[in-house]
Amino acid sequence: MCLSTLGERRFDARLVLLLLMIMLSVSGCSGMDVIMPNKINAKNGSDIKIPCTFTSCYKIDTKKFVMNWTYHESINDTEQMFLAYDKKKGMLTLLPERFGDRVVFTGNLEKNDLSITLSDVQEEDEGLYNCYVINPPDRIHGHGSIKLNVFTKLPPPRDSTIAVAIGASVGGALALLILSMVVVKFLRHHLKHDLTSEEKMEEEGKLEPEGAAEEGPKQA
C-alpha cells in the first residue's frame, strides 16, 4: 500500500470523526441528565407529586428501558425499591406493606417524565427518594435524589417572604421620597412667599421717603 493511499484513508477517518462531532454539537445532545429538586415539603395527610425527568440522546425503547424508584429511610440506612418498570408488565408497585396503594406513577415515558404521586403523606414517609434510569444505547446511568420533609403545618415559602421584605423596603423608600418632595415643595413655596414679602417691604421703604418729601411742602 502506497503512502499516499494510507494518508488519504487517515484523512477520511479524521473527516468522518469531525463530521460526527459537528453533528453531535448541532443536535445539542449532552447525554443522560436526571432533573429533580433537592428537596420538597409536604403537609401530613396531603398528596404530593415527587417530580423526576431526564434527558437523553435517544428515544425510549421499552424493550431495553430500565427505571426504578427507591426509598431511603431517615431513621435507618436501608434503601428499598418500591416502584419499577417491567418490559412486559409496565410499572409495578412494590413494598405494599410500606406504601400500600398510596404510590402511583403519574409521569409520561414519551416525555421522559418519571414522576410519581404519594397520597395521604405520613410522617414516616419522610426520607430520601431516589430515581434511577437506564436508557440504552445511552451508556450513562441516570440517578437523582430528592429529600421529602413532612410537616404538620407547611412553613411559609422563602421566596414570598423575601418578596414581601423587598416590597416593604421599596414601599418605604418610595414613601420617604414622596414625603421629601412634599417638604421641599412646601419650603420652596414659603421661601418664595417670604422673598416676595421682603421685596414688597423694600419697595414700600423706597416709596415712603418720596411721599414724605412731597407731603412736607404742602403742609408747610
mmCIF file with all atom_site columns, C-alpha atoms in Angstrom, residues 1-204:
data_model
loop_
_atom_site.group_PDB
_atom_site.id
_atom_site.type_symbol
_atom_site.label_atom_id
_atom_site.label_alt_id
_atom_site.label_comp_id
_atom_site.label_asym_id
_atom_site.label_entity_id
_atom_site.label_seq_id
_atom_site.pdbx_PDB_ins_code
_atom_site.Cartn_x
_atom_site.Cartn_y
_atom_site.Cartn_z
_atom_site.occupancy
_atom_site.B_iso_or_equiv
_atom_site.pdbx_formal_charge
_atom_site.auth_seq_id
_atom_site.auth_comp_id
_atom_site.auth_asym_id
_atom_site.auth_atom_id
_atom_site.pdbx_PDB_model_num
ATOM 1   C CA . MET A 1 1   ? 0.000   0.000   0.000  1.00 0.00 ? 1   MET A CA 1
ATOM 2   C CA . CYS A 1 2   ? 1.469   3.337   -1.007 1.00 0.00 ? 2   CYS A CA 1
ATOM 3   C CA . LEU A 1 3   ? 1.889   6.171   1.479  1.00 0.00 ? 3   LEU A CA 1
ATOM 4   C CA . SER A 1 4   ? -0.489  8.440   -0.402 1.00 0.00 ? 4   SER A CA 1
ATOM 5   C CA . THR A 1 5   ? -3.362  5.938   -0.122 1.00 0.00 ? 5   THR A CA 1
ATOM 6   C CA . LEU A 1 6   ? -2.677  5.429   3.588  1.00 0.00 ? 6   LEU A CA 1
ATOM 7   C CA . GLY A 1 7   ? -2.625  9.173   4.121  1.00 0.00 ? 7   GLY A CA 1
ATOM 8   C CA . GLU A 1 8   ? -5.908  9.583   2.265  1.00 0.00 ? 8   GLU A CA 1
ATOM 9   C CA . ARG A 1 9   ? -7.590  6.930   4.470  1.00 0.00 ? 9   ARG A CA 1
ATOM 10  C CA . ARG A 1 10  ? -6.347  8.626   7.620  1.00 0.00 ? 10  ARG A CA 1
ATOM 11  C CA . PHE A 1 11  ? -7.643  11.914  6.280  1.00 0.00 ? 11  PHE A CA 1
ATOM 12  C CA . ASP A 1 12  ? -11.024 10.345  5.512  1.00 0.00 ? 12  ASP A CA 1
ATOM 13  C CA . ALA A 1 13  ? -11.255 8.874   9.029  1.00 0.00 ? 13  ALA A CA 1
ATOM 14  C CA . ARG A 1 14  ? -10.486 12.246  10.579 1.00 0.00 ? 14  ARG A CA 1
ATOM 15  C CA . LEU A 1 15  ? -13.035 13.909  8.329  1.00 0.00 ? 15  LEU A CA 1
ATOM 16  C CA . VAL A 1 16  ? -15.743 11.416  9.379  1.00 0.00 ? 16  VAL A CA 1
ATOM 17  C CA . LEU A 1 17  ? -14.879 11.922  13.054 1.00 0.00 ? 17  LEU A CA 1
ATOM 18  C CA . LEU A 1 18  ? -15.026 15.677  12.598 1.00 0.00 ? 18  LEU A CA 1
ATOM 19  C CA . LEU A 1 19  ? -18.423 15.435  10.910 1.00 0.00 ? 19  LEU A CA 1
ATOM 20  C CA . LEU A 1 20  ? -19.751 13.264  13.748 1.00 0.00 ? 20  LEU A CA 1
ATOM 21  C CA . MET A 1 21  ? -18.569 15.791  16.325 1.00 0.00 ? 21  MET A CA 1
ATOM 22  C CA . ILE A 1 22  ? -20.234 18.606  14.387 1.00 0.00 ? 22  ILE A CA 1
ATOM 23  C CA . MET A 1 23  ? -23.497 16.656  14.151 1.00 0.00 ? 23  MET A CA 1
ATOM 24  C CA . LEU A 1 24  ? -23.480 15.992  17.903 1.00 0.00 ? 24  LEU A CA 1
ATOM 25  C CA . SER A 1 25  ? -22.793 19.629  18.697 1.00 0.00 ? 25  SER A CA 1
ATOM 26  C CA . VAL A 1 26  ? -25.556 20.816  16.381 1.00 0.00 ? 26  VAL A CA 1
ATOM 27  C CA . SER A 1 27  ? -28.071 18.362  17.833 1.00 0.00 ? 27  SER A CA 1
ATOM 28  C CA . GLY A 1 28  ? -27.356 19.775  21.310 1.00 0.00 ? 28  GLY A CA 1
ATOM 29  C CA . CYS A 1 29  ? -27.420 16.337  22.948 1.00 0.00 ? 29  CYS A CA 1
ATOM 30  C CA . SER A 1 30  ? -25.195 16.064  26.009 1.00 0.00 ? 30  SER A CA 1
ATOM 31  C CA . GLY A 1 31  ? -26.114 12.579  27.260 1.00 0.00 ? 31  GLY A CA 1
ATOM 32  C CA . MET A 1 32  ? -28.095 11.463  30.281 1.00 0.00 ? 32  MET A CA 1
ATOM 33  C CA . ASP A 1 33  ? -29.116 14.001  32.872 1.00 0.00 ? 33  ASP A CA 1
ATOM 34  C CA . VAL A 1 34  ? -31.720 13.456  35.631 1.00 0.00 ? 34  VAL A CA 1
ATOM 35  C CA . ILE A 1 35  ? -33.578 16.616  36.675 1.00 0.00 ? 35  ILE A CA 1
ATOM 36  C CA . MET A 1 36  ? -35.302 16.935  40.052 1.00 0.00 ? 36  MET A CA 1
ATOM 37  C CA . PRO A 1 37  ? -35.206 19.365  43.018 1.00 0.00 ? 37  PRO A CA 1
ATOM 38  C CA . ASN A 1 38  ? -33.053 18.644  46.067 1.00 0.00 ? 38  ASN A CA 1
ATOM 39  C CA . LYS A 1 39  ? -35.972 18.693  48.500 1.00 0.00 ? 39  LYS A CA 1
ATOM 40  C CA . ILE A 1 40  ? -39.729 19.037  48.716 1.00 0.00 ? 40  ILE A CA 1
ATOM 41  C CA . ASN A 1 41  ? -42.114 19.796  51.588 1.00 0.00 ? 41  ASN A CA 1
ATOM 42  C CA . ALA A 1 42  ? -45.447 18.068  52.184 1.00 0.00 ? 42  ALA A CA 1
ATOM 43  C CA . LYS A 1 43  ? -48.167 18.503  54.760 1.00 0.00 ? 43  LYS A CA 1
ATOM 44  C CA . ASN A 1 44  ? -49.163 15.475  56.811 1.00 0.00 ? 44  ASN A CA 1
ATOM 45  C CA . GLY A 1 45  ? -52.212 13.821  55.198 1.00 0.00 ? 45  GLY A CA 1
ATOM 46  C CA . SER A 1 46  ? -51.870 15.605  51.847 1.00 0.00 ? 46  SER A CA 1
ATOM 47  C CA . ASP A 1 47  ? -50.996 14.299  48.369 1.00 0.00 ? 47  ASP A CA 1
ATOM 48  C CA . ILE A 1 48  ? -47.626 15.246  46.921 1.00 0.00 ? 48  ILE A CA 1
ATOM 49  C CA . LYS A 1 49  ? -46.125 14.859  43.465 1.00 0.00 ? 49  LYS A CA 1
ATOM 50  C CA . ILE A 1 50  ? -42.447 13.879  43.519 1.00 0.00 ? 50  ILE A CA 1
ATOM 51  C CA . PRO A 1 51  ? -41.019 15.062  40.183 1.00 0.00 ? 51  PRO A CA 1
ATOM 52  C CA . CYS A 1 52  ? -38.314 13.366  38.123 1.00 0.00 ? 52  CYS A CA 1
ATOM 53  C CA . THR A 1 53  ? -37.463 13.956  34.456 1.00 0.00 ? 53  THR A CA 1
ATOM 54  C CA . PHE A 1 54  ? -34.407 13.081  32.397 1.00 0.00 ? 54  PHE A CA 1
ATOM 55  C CA . THR A 1 55  ? -32.675 13.985  29.151 1.00 0.00 ? 55  THR A CA 1
ATOM 56  C CA . SER A 1 56  ? -31.103 11.512  26.750 1.00 0.00 ? 56  SER A CA 1
ATOM 57  C CA . CYS A 1 57  ? -29.692 11.421  23.221 1.00 0.00 ? 57  CYS A CA 1
ATOM 58  C CA . TYR A 1 58  ? -32.038 8.548   22.385 1.00 0.00 ? 58  TYR A CA 1
ATOM 59  C CA . LYS A 1 59  ? -35.752 7.889   22.455 1.00 0.00 ? 59  LYS A CA 1
ATOM 60  C CA . ILE A 1 60  ? -37.043 5.358   24.950 1.00 0.00 ? 60  ILE A CA 1
ATOM 61  C CA . ASP A 1 61  ? -37.012 1.775   23.718 1.00 0.00 ? 61  ASP A CA 1
ATOM 62  C CA . THR A 1 62  ? -39.472 -0.038  26.001 1.00 0.00 ? 62  THR A CA 1
ATOM 63  C CA . LYS A 1 63  ? -37.673 -3.330  25.332 1.00 0.00 ? 63  LYS A CA 1
ATOM 64  C CA . LYS A 1 64  ? -34.431 -2.021  26.806 1.00 0.00 ? 64  LYS A CA 1
ATOM 65  C CA . PHE A 1 65  ? -35.563 0.762   29.111 1.00 0.00 ? 65  PHE A CA 1
ATOM 66  C CA . VAL A 1 66  ? -34.935 0.354   32.862 1.00 0.00 ? 66  VAL A CA 1
ATOM 67  C CA . MET A 1 67  ? -36.340 2.569   35.621 1.00 0.00 ? 67  MET A CA 1
ATOM 68  C CA . ASN A 1 68  ? -36.996 2.267   39.342 1.00 0.00 ? 68  ASN A CA 1
ATOM 69  C CA . TRP A 1 69  ? -37.695 4.333   42.436 1.00 0.00 ? 69  TRP A CA 1
ATOM 70  C CA . THR A 1 70  ? -36.191 3.582   45.836 1.00 0.00 ? 70  THR A CA 1
ATOM 71  C CA . TYR A 1 71  ? -36.909 4.909   49.311 1.00 0.00 ? 71  TYR A CA 1
ATOM 72  C CA . HIS A 1 72  ? -34.131 5.625   51.804 1.00 0.00 ? 72  HIS A CA 1
ATOM 73  C CA . GLU A 1 73  ? -35.470 5.997   55.342 1.00 0.00 ? 73  GLU A CA 1
ATOM 74  C CA . SER A 1 74  ? -34.213 8.783   57.567 1.00 0.00 ? 74  SER A CA 1
ATOM 75  C CA . ILE A 1 75  ? -34.203 6.567   60.667 1.00 0.00 ? 75  ILE A CA 1
ATOM 76  C CA . ASN A 1 76  ? -32.007 3.757   59.352 1.00 0.00 ? 76  ASN A CA 1
ATOM 77  C CA . ASP A 1 77  ? -29.659 3.254   56.426 1.00 0.00 ? 77  ASP A CA 1
ATOM 78  C CA . THR A 1 78  ? -31.830 0.899   54.346 1.00 0.00 ? 78  THR A CA 1
ATOM 79  C CA . GLU A 1 79  ? -32.755 1.593   50.736 1.00 0.00 ? 79  GLU A CA 1
ATOM 80  C CA . GLN A 1 80  ? -35.790 -0.226  49.347 1.00 0.00 ? 80  GLN A CA 1
ATOM 81  C CA . MET A 1 81  ? -37.216 -0.346  45.834 1.00 0.00 ? 81  MET A CA 1
ATOM 82  C CA . PHE A 1 82  ? -40.941 0.492   45.742 1.00 0.00 ? 82  PHE A CA 1
ATOM 83  C CA . LEU A 1 83  ? -41.604 1.133   42.030 1.00 0.00 ? 83  LEU A CA 1
ATOM 84  C CA . ALA A 1 84  ? -40.064 -0.416  38.906 1.00 0.00 ? 84  ALA A CA 1
ATOM 85  C CA . TYR A 1 85  ? -40.659 -0.605  35.162 1.00 0.00 ? 85  TYR A CA 1
ATOM 86  C CA . ASP A 1 86  ? -41.133 -4.087  33.710 1.00 0.00 ? 86  ASP A CA 1
ATOM 87  C CA . LYS A 1 87  ? -40.605 -4.606  29.971 1.00 0.00 ? 87  LYS A CA 1
ATOM 88  C CA . LYS A 1 88  ? -43.767 -6.741  29.734 1.00 0.00 ? 88  LYS A CA 1
ATOM 89  C CA . LYS A 1 89  ? -45.997 -5.555  32.575 1.00 0.00 ? 89  LYS A CA 1
ATOM 90  C CA . GLY A 1 90  ? -45.125 -1.870  32.648 1.00 0.00 ? 90  GLY A CA 1
ATOM 91  C CA . MET A 1 91  ? -44.994 -0.073  36.008 1.00 0.00 ? 91  MET A CA 1
ATOM 92  C CA . LEU A 1 92  ? -45.032 -2.335  39.050 1.00 0.00 ? 92  LEU A CA 1
ATOM 93  C CA . THR A 1 93  ? -45.597 -1.088  42.601 1.00 0.00 ? 93  THR A CA 1
ATOM 94  C CA . LEU A 1 94  ? -43.599 -2.872  45.275 1.00 0.00 ? 94  LEU A CA 1
ATOM 95  C CA . LEU A 1 95  ? -43.460 -2.699  49.088 1.00 0.00 ? 95  LEU A CA 1
ATOM 96  C CA . PRO A 1 96  ? -47.234 -2.986  49.655 1.00 0.00 ? 96  PRO A CA 1
ATOM 97  C CA . GLU A 1 97  ? -46.579 -3.276  53.401 1.00 0.00 ? 97  GLU A CA 1
ATOM 98  C CA . ARG A 1 98  ? -44.807 0.100   53.364 1.00 0.00 ? 98  ARG A CA 1
ATOM 99  C CA . PHE A 1 99  ? -46.771 2.314   50.958 1.00 0.00 ? 99  PHE A CA 1
ATOM 100 C CA . GLY A 1 100 ? -49.717 0.110   50.015 1.00 0.00 ? 100 GLY A CA 1
ATOM 101 C CA . ASP A 1 101 ? -51.537 1.661   47.065 1.00 0.00 ? 101 ASP A CA 1
ATOM 102 C CA . ARG A 1 102 ? -50.538 5.230   48.027 1.00 0.00 ? 102 ARG A CA 1
ATOM 103 C CA . VAL A 1 103 ? -47.822 5.390   45.338 1.00 0.00 ? 103 VAL A CA 1
ATOM 104 C CA . VAL A 1 104 ? -48.905 5.943   41.718 1.00 0.00 ? 104 VAL A CA 1
ATOM 105 C CA . PHE A 1 105 ? -46.841 6.592   38.593 1.00 0.00 ? 105 PHE A CA 1
ATOM 106 C CA . THR A 1 106 ? -48.039 9.940   37.206 1.00 0.00 ? 106 THR A CA 1
ATOM 107 C CA . GLY A 1 107 ? -45.271 10.584  34.672 1.00 0.00 ? 107 GLY A CA 1
ATOM 108 C CA . ASN A 1 108 ? -45.153 10.171  30.913 1.00 0.00 ? 108 ASN A CA 1
ATOM 109 C CA . LEU A 1 109 ? -42.483 7.988   29.297 1.00 0.00 ? 109 LEU A CA 1
ATOM 110 C CA . GLU A 1 110 ? -42.941 9.665   25.918 1.00 0.00 ? 110 GLU A CA 1
ATOM 111 C CA . LYS A 1 111 ? -41.900 12.954  27.533 1.00 0.00 ? 111 LYS A CA 1
ATOM 112 C CA . ASN A 1 112 ? -39.115 11.411  29.679 1.00 0.00 ? 112 ASN A CA 1
ATOM 113 C CA . ASP A 1 113 ? -41.189 12.129  32.774 1.00 0.00 ? 113 ASP A CA 1
ATOM 114 C CA . LEU A 1 114 ? -40.777 9.591   35.607 1.00 0.00 ? 114 LEU A CA 1
ATOM 115 C CA . SER A 1 115 ? -42.694 11.482  38.303 1.00 0.00 ? 115 SER A CA 1
ATOM 116 C CA . ILE A 1 116 ? -44.764 9.752   40.977 1.00 0.00 ? 116 ILE A CA 1
ATOM 117 C CA . THR A 1 117 ? -47.526 10.857  43.353 1.00 0.00 ? 117 THR A CA 1
ATOM 118 C CA . LEU A 1 118 ? -47.634 9.864   47.009 1.00 0.00 ? 118 LEU A CA 1
ATOM 119 C CA . SER A 1 119 ? -51.096 10.210  48.560 1.00 0.00 ? 119 SER A CA 1
ATOM 120 C CA . ASP A 1 120 ? -52.034 10.615  52.227 1.00 0.00 ? 120 ASP A CA 1
ATOM 121 C CA . VAL A 1 121 ? -48.478 11.519  53.227 1.00 0.00 ? 121 VAL A CA 1
ATOM 122 C CA . GLN A 1 122 ? -47.458 10.298  56.688 1.00 0.00 ? 122 GLN A CA 1
ATOM 123 C CA . GLU A 1 123 ? -44.651 11.460  58.944 1.00 0.00 ? 123 GLU A CA 1
ATOM 124 C CA . GLU A 1 124 ? -42.880 8.115   58.493 1.00 0.00 ? 124 GLU A CA 1
ATOM 125 C CA . ASP A 1 125 ? -42.747 8.775   54.717 1.00 0.00 ? 125 ASP A CA 1
ATOM 126 C CA . GLU A 1 126 ? -40.083 11.376  55.346 1.00 0.00 ? 126 GLU A CA 1
ATOM 127 C CA . GLY A 1 127 ? -36.766 10.424  53.812 1.00 0.00 ? 127 GLY A CA 1
ATOM 128 C CA . LEU A 1 128 ? -34.729 10.293  50.613 1.00 0.00 ? 128 LEU A CA 1
ATOM 129 C CA . TYR A 1 129 ? -36.383 9.234   47.339 1.00 0.00 ? 129 TYR A CA 1
ATOM 130 C CA . ASN A 1 130 ? -34.099 8.062   44.518 1.00 0.00 ? 130 ASN A CA 1
ATOM 131 C CA . CYS A 1 131 ? -34.944 7.921   40.811 1.00 0.00 ? 131 CYS A CA 1
ATOM 132 C CA . TYR A 1 132 ? -32.778 5.569   38.688 1.00 0.00 ? 132 TYR A CA 1
ATOM 133 C CA . VAL A 1 133 ? -32.978 5.334   34.889 1.00 0.00 ? 133 VAL A CA 1
ATOM 134 C CA . ILE A 1 134 ? -31.134 3.454   32.132 1.00 0.00 ? 134 ILE A CA 1
ATOM 135 C CA . ASN A 1 135 ? -31.983 4.266   28.514 1.00 0.00 ? 135 ASN A CA 1
ATOM 136 C CA . PRO A 1 136 ? -29.842 2.162   26.112 1.00 0.00 ? 136 PRO A CA 1
ATOM 137 C CA . PRO A 1 137 ? -27.909 2.732   23.931 1.00 0.00 ? 137 PRO A CA 1
ATOM 138 C CA . ASP A 1 138 ? -27.091 5.695   26.199 1.00 0.00 ? 138 ASP A CA 1
ATOM 139 C CA . ARG A 1 139 ? -24.214 4.362   28.310 1.00 0.00 ? 139 ARG A CA 1
ATOM 140 C CA . ILE A 1 140 ? -24.743 6.770   31.205 1.00 0.00 ? 140 ILE A CA 1
ATOM 141 C CA . HIS A 1 141 ? -26.898 5.543   34.090 1.00 0.00 ? 141 HIS A CA 1
ATOM 142 C CA . GLY A 1 142 ? -29.044 8.388   35.410 1.00 0.00 ? 142 GLY A CA 1
ATOM 143 C CA . HIS A 1 143 ? -29.658 8.948   39.108 1.00 0.00 ? 143 HIS A CA 1
ATOM 144 C CA . GLY A 1 144 ? -31.381 11.709  41.044 1.00 0.00 ? 144 GLY A CA 1
ATOM 145 C CA . SER A 1 145 ? -32.360 12.146  44.702 1.00 0.00 ? 145 SER A CA 1
ATOM 146 C CA . ILE A 1 146 ? -34.930 14.280  46.487 1.00 0.00 ? 146 ILE A CA 1
ATOM 147 C CA . LYS A 1 147 ? -35.466 14.777  50.232 1.00 0.00 ? 147 LYS A CA 1
ATOM 148 C CA . LEU A 1 148 ? -39.105 14.675  51.369 1.00 0.00 ? 148 LEU A CA 1
ATOM 149 C CA . ASN A 1 149 ? -39.852 16.686  54.519 1.00 0.00 ? 149 ASN A CA 1
ATOM 150 C CA . VAL A 1 150 ? -43.233 16.144  56.202 1.00 0.00 ? 150 VAL A CA 1
ATOM 151 C CA . PHE A 1 151 ? -44.774 18.877  58.372 1.00 0.00 ? 151 PHE A CA 1
ATOM 152 C CA . THR A 1 152 ? -47.999 19.176  60.332 1.00 0.00 ? 152 THR A CA 1
ATOM 153 C CA . LYS A 1 153 ? -48.073 22.771  59.061 1.00 0.00 ? 153 LYS A CA 1
ATOM 154 C CA . LEU A 1 154 ? -46.146 23.867  55.996 1.00 0.00 ? 154 LEU A CA 1
ATOM 155 C CA . PRO A 1 155 ? -43.594 26.666  56.561 1.00 0.00 ? 155 PRO A CA 1
ATOM 156 C CA . PRO A 1 156 ? -44.053 29.864  54.509 1.00 0.00 ? 156 PRO A CA 1
ATOM 157 C CA . PRO A 1 157 ? -42.115 29.859  51.224 1.00 0.00 ? 157 PRO A CA 1
ATOM 158 C CA . ARG A 1 158 ? -38.829 31.733  51.400 1.00 0.00 ? 158 ARG A CA 1
ATOM 159 C CA . ASP A 1 159 ? -39.417 33.442  48.078 1.00 0.00 ? 159 ASP A CA 1
ATOM 160 C CA . SER A 1 160 ? -42.670 35.059  49.251 1.00 0.00 ? 160 SER A CA 1
ATOM 161 C CA . THR A 1 161 ? -41.015 36.245  52.469 1.00 0.00 ? 161 THR A CA 1
ATOM 162 C CA . ILE A 1 162 ? -38.191 37.806  50.518 1.00 0.00 ? 162 ILE A CA 1
ATOM 163 C CA . ALA A 1 163 ? -40.662 39.371  48.100 1.00 0.00 ? 163 ALA A CA 1
ATOM 164 C CA . VAL A 1 164 ? -42.651 40.882  50.972 1.00 0.00 ? 164 VAL A CA 1
ATOM 165 C CA . ALA A 1 165 ? -39.476 42.246  52.562 1.00 0.00 ? 165 ALA A CA 1
ATOM 166 C CA . ILE A 1 166 ? -38.327 43.739  49.264 1.00 0.00 ? 166 ILE A CA 1
ATOM 167 C CA . GLY A 1 167 ? -41.783 45.179  48.634 1.00 0.00 ? 167 GLY A CA 1
ATOM 168 C CA . ALA A 1 168 ? -41.865 46.740  52.089 1.00 0.00 ? 168 ALA A CA 1
ATOM 169 C CA . SER A 1 169 ? -38.408 48.236  51.602 1.00 0.00 ? 169 SER A CA 1
ATOM 170 C CA . VAL A 1 170 ? -39.286 49.643  48.190 1.00 0.00 ? 170 VAL A CA 1
ATOM 171 C CA . GLY A 1 171 ? -42.598 50.972  49.512 1.00 0.00 ? 171 GLY A CA 1
ATOM 172 C CA . GLY A 1 172 ? -40.889 52.623  52.465 1.00 0.00 ? 172 GLY A CA 1
ATOM 173 C CA . ALA A 1 173 ? -38.257 54.209  50.241 1.00 0.00 ? 173 ALA A CA 1
ATOM 174 C CA . LEU A 1 174 ? -40.946 55.457  47.858 1.00 0.00 ? 174 LEU A CA 1
ATOM 175 C CA . ALA A 1 175 ? -42.939 56.932  50.743 1.00 0.00 ? 175 ALA A CA 1
ATOM 176 C CA . LEU A 1 176 ? -39.844 58.739  52.031 1.00 0.00 ? 176 LEU A CA 1
ATOM 177 C CA . LEU A 1 177 ? -39.131 60.065  48.546 1.00 0.00 ? 177 LEU A CA 1
ATOM 178 C CA . ILE A 1 178 ? -42.680 61.411  48.182 1.00 0.00 ? 178 ILE A CA 1
ATOM 179 C CA . LEU A 1 179 ? -42.541 62.959  51.661 1.00 0.00 ? 179 LEU A CA 1
ATOM 180 C CA . SER A 1 180 ? -39.204 64.589  50.836 1.00 0.00 ? 180 SER A CA 1
ATOM 181 C CA . MET A 1 181 ? -40.620 66.040  47.622 1.00 0.00 ? 181 MET A CA 1
ATOM 182 C CA . VAL A 1 182 ? -43.639 67.442  49.516 1.00 0.00 ? 182 VAL A CA 1
ATOM 183 C CA . VAL A 1 183 ? -41.389 69.017  52.165 1.00 0.00 ? 183 VAL A CA 1
ATOM 184 C CA . VAL A 1 184 ? -39.101 70.546  49.538 1.00 0.00 ? 184 VAL A CA 1
ATOM 185 C CA . LYS A 1 185 ? -42.081 71.930  47.638 1.00 0.00 ? 185 LYS A CA 1
ATOM 186 C CA . PHE A 1 186 ? -43.527 73.340  50.868 1.00 0.00 ? 186 PHE A CA 1
ATOM 187 C CA . LEU A 1 187 ? -40.223 75.002  51.814 1.00 0.00 ? 187 LEU A CA 1
ATOM 188 C CA . ARG A 1 188 ? -39.779 76.447  48.322 1.00 0.00 ? 188 ARG A CA 1
ATOM 189 C CA . HIS A 1 189 ? -43.291 77.875  48.402 1.00 0.00 ? 189 HIS A CA 1
ATOM 190 C CA . HIS A 1 190 ? -42.771 79.576  51.782 1.00 0.00 ? 190 HIS A CA 1
ATOM 191 C CA . LEU A 1 191 ? -39.303 80.775  50.818 1.00 0.00 ? 191 LEU A CA 1
ATOM 192 C CA . LYS A 1 192 ? -40.720 82.318  47.666 1.00 0.00 ? 192 LYS A CA 1
ATOM 193 C CA . HIS A 1 193 ? -43.530 83.894  49.691 1.00 0.00 ? 193 HIS A CA 1
ATOM 194 C CA . ASP A 1 194 ? -41.054 85.334  52.199 1.00 0.00 ? 194 ASP A CA 1
ATOM 195 C CA . LEU A 1 195 ? -38.881 86.742  49.410 1.00 0.00 ? 195 LEU A CA 1
ATOM 196 C CA . THR A 1 196 ? -41.916 88.351  47.764 1.00 0.00 ? 196 THR A CA 1
ATOM 197 C CA . SER A 1 197 ? -42.987 89.903  51.070 1.00 0.00 ? 197 SER A CA 1
ATOM 198 C CA . GLU A 1 198 ? -39.475 91.164  51.683 1.00 0.00 ? 198 GLU A CA 1
ATOM 199 C CA . GLU A 1 199 ? -39.325 92.707  48.200 1.00 0.00 ? 199 GLU A CA 1
ATOM 200 C CA . LYS A 1 200 ? -42.639 94.452  48.805 1.00 0.00 ? 200 LYS A CA 1
ATOM 201 C CA . MET A 1 201 ? -41.368 95.824  52.067 1.00 0.00 ? 201 MET A CA 1
ATOM 202 C CA . GLU A 1 202 ? -38.253 97.116  50.350 1.00 0.00 ? 202 GLU A CA 1
ATOM 203 C CA . GLU A 1 203 ? -40.346 98.750  47.639 1.00 0.00 ? 203 GLU A CA 1
ATOM 204 C CA . GLU A 1 204 ? -42.574 100.359 50.259 1.00 0.00 ? 204 GLU A CA 1
#
